[in-house]
Amino acid sequence: MAKFLIVPIGGQTGLTSVTLGNSVTNIGDRAFTLCSSLTNATLGNSVSTIGDSAFVDCTSLNSLAIPDSVTTIGVWAFMACTSLTHATLGNSVTNSGSYAFVNCTSLTGITIPDSVIALG
């Protein structure tokens, strides 16, 4: 049975860091939306899907390493993460949804593996 991280965390302006253990397999849609103080997100090695708008407007998130277990990144997943300077997509990512990194105005680099077949 898949374990999901779902919506209730979104909008927590005091949340500064999150570490997801290896029992979490999916980050639900809008899970961390509007967590404006979130600077660090560590994703466990079992996460396979990052849902639509999962980290929208996490304006303090400054770097991101997506583990090799992730295969799909949802639409608008990291939209308006204005402090994000670099992102590394894991080697299993095959699909990144449309506008996944739109309005990430500080983004200066993104590492995209050969596994990506669709980049929105």
XYZ file of C-alpha atoms in Angstrom:
120
model
C 0.000 0.000 0.000
C 1.404 3.402 -1.003
C 1.920 6.040 1.643
C 1.109 9.626 0.772
C 2.052 12.973 2.216
C -1.068 15.064 1.724
C -2.312 18.641 1.848
C -2.534 19.611 5.570
C 1.056 20.871 5.822
C 0.609 23.571 3.160
C 0.591 27.181 4.293
C 2.684 26.660 7.425
C 4.787 29.814 7.387
C 6.896 28.661 10.369
C 8.062 25.418 8.749
C 11.760 25.845 7.906
C 12.924 22.313 7.152
C 11.356 18.979 6.279
C 12.846 15.498 6.055
C 10.712 12.768 4.539
C 11.647 9.244 5.579
C 11.879 6.264 3.289
C 8.319 5.165 4.088
C 6.847 8.101 2.119
C 6.292 7.159 -1.523
C 4.278 10.084 -2.878
C 4.148 13.792 -2.113
C 0.577 14.854 -2.738
C -0.706 17.833 -4.703
C -0.122 21.143 -2.859
C 1.505 19.349 0.112
C 3.883 22.218 0.938
C 2.269 25.067 -1.000
C 2.820 28.474 0.633
C 5.364 27.218 3.170
C 7.229 30.470 2.688
C 9.921 29.842 5.354
C 10.842 26.372 4.099
C 14.552 26.518 3.214
C 15.391 22.813 3.051
C 13.468 19.738 1.897
C 15.123 16.327 2.108
C 13.211 13.661 0.222
C 13.482 9.994 1.189
C 14.690 7.330 -1.207
C 11.194 5.857 -1.681
C 9.473 8.975 -3.026
C 8.386 8.199 -6.588
C 6.010 11.085 -7.337
C 6.044 14.784 -6.518
C 2.489 16.003 -6.999
C 1.116 19.037 -8.808
C 1.932 22.325 -7.059
C 3.634 20.406 -4.233
C 6.088 23.205 -3.359
C 4.460 26.274 -4.980
C 5.495 29.580 -3.398
C 8.090 28.049 -1.088
C 9.942 31.303 -1.550
C 12.814 30.450 0.834
C 13.647 27.019 -0.638
C 17.182 27.490 -1.908
C 18.388 24.147 -3.275
C 16.834 20.864 -4.225
C 18.098 17.338 -4.786
C 15.450 15.004 -6.147
C 16.377 11.387 -5.345
C 16.790 8.677 -7.971
C 13.529 7.053 -6.813
C 11.421 9.915 -8.223
C 9.986 9.197 -11.676
C 7.400 11.982 -12.023
C 7.372 15.671 -11.093
C 3.939 17.278 -11.277
C 2.705 20.393 -13.032
C 3.784 23.604 -11.246
C 5.601 21.489 -8.632
C 8.163 24.173 -7.725
C 6.535 27.253 -9.250
C 7.624 30.570 -7.718
C 10.325 29.094 -5.503
C 12.109 32.399 -5.918
C 15.179 31.538 -3.785
C 15.855 28.246 -5.556
C 19.285 28.541 -7.186
C 19.958 24.963 -8.302
C 18.001 21.737 -8.746
C 19.253 18.244 -9.456
C 16.800 15.747 -10.902
C 17.375 12.109 -9.977
C 18.363 9.504 -12.549
C 14.886 7.910 -12.694
C 12.914 11.051 -13.539
C 11.176 10.479 -16.864
C 8.554 13.214 -16.802
C 8.573 16.749 -15.461
C 5.220 18.476 -15.669
C 4.549 21.755 -17.424
C 5.765 24.838 -15.603
C 7.477 22.728 -12.912
C 10.106 25.447 -12.370
C 8.322 28.534 -13.732
C 9.036 31.821 -11.931
C 12.029 30.378 -10.096
C 13.736 33.695 -10.659
C 17.033 32.789 -8.903
C 17.474 29.449 -10.670
C 20.899 29.466 -12.292
C 21.338 25.743 -12.871
C 19.406 22.530 -13.209
C 20.857 19.078 -13.730
C 18.653 16.997 -16.042
C 19.550 13.316 -16.450
C 19.309 11.356 -19.706
C 16.281 9.517 -18.293
C 14.020 12.560 -18.855
C 11.803 11.980 -21.886
C 9.266 14.758 -21.277
C 10.115 18.161 -19.871
C 7.090 20.397 -19.493
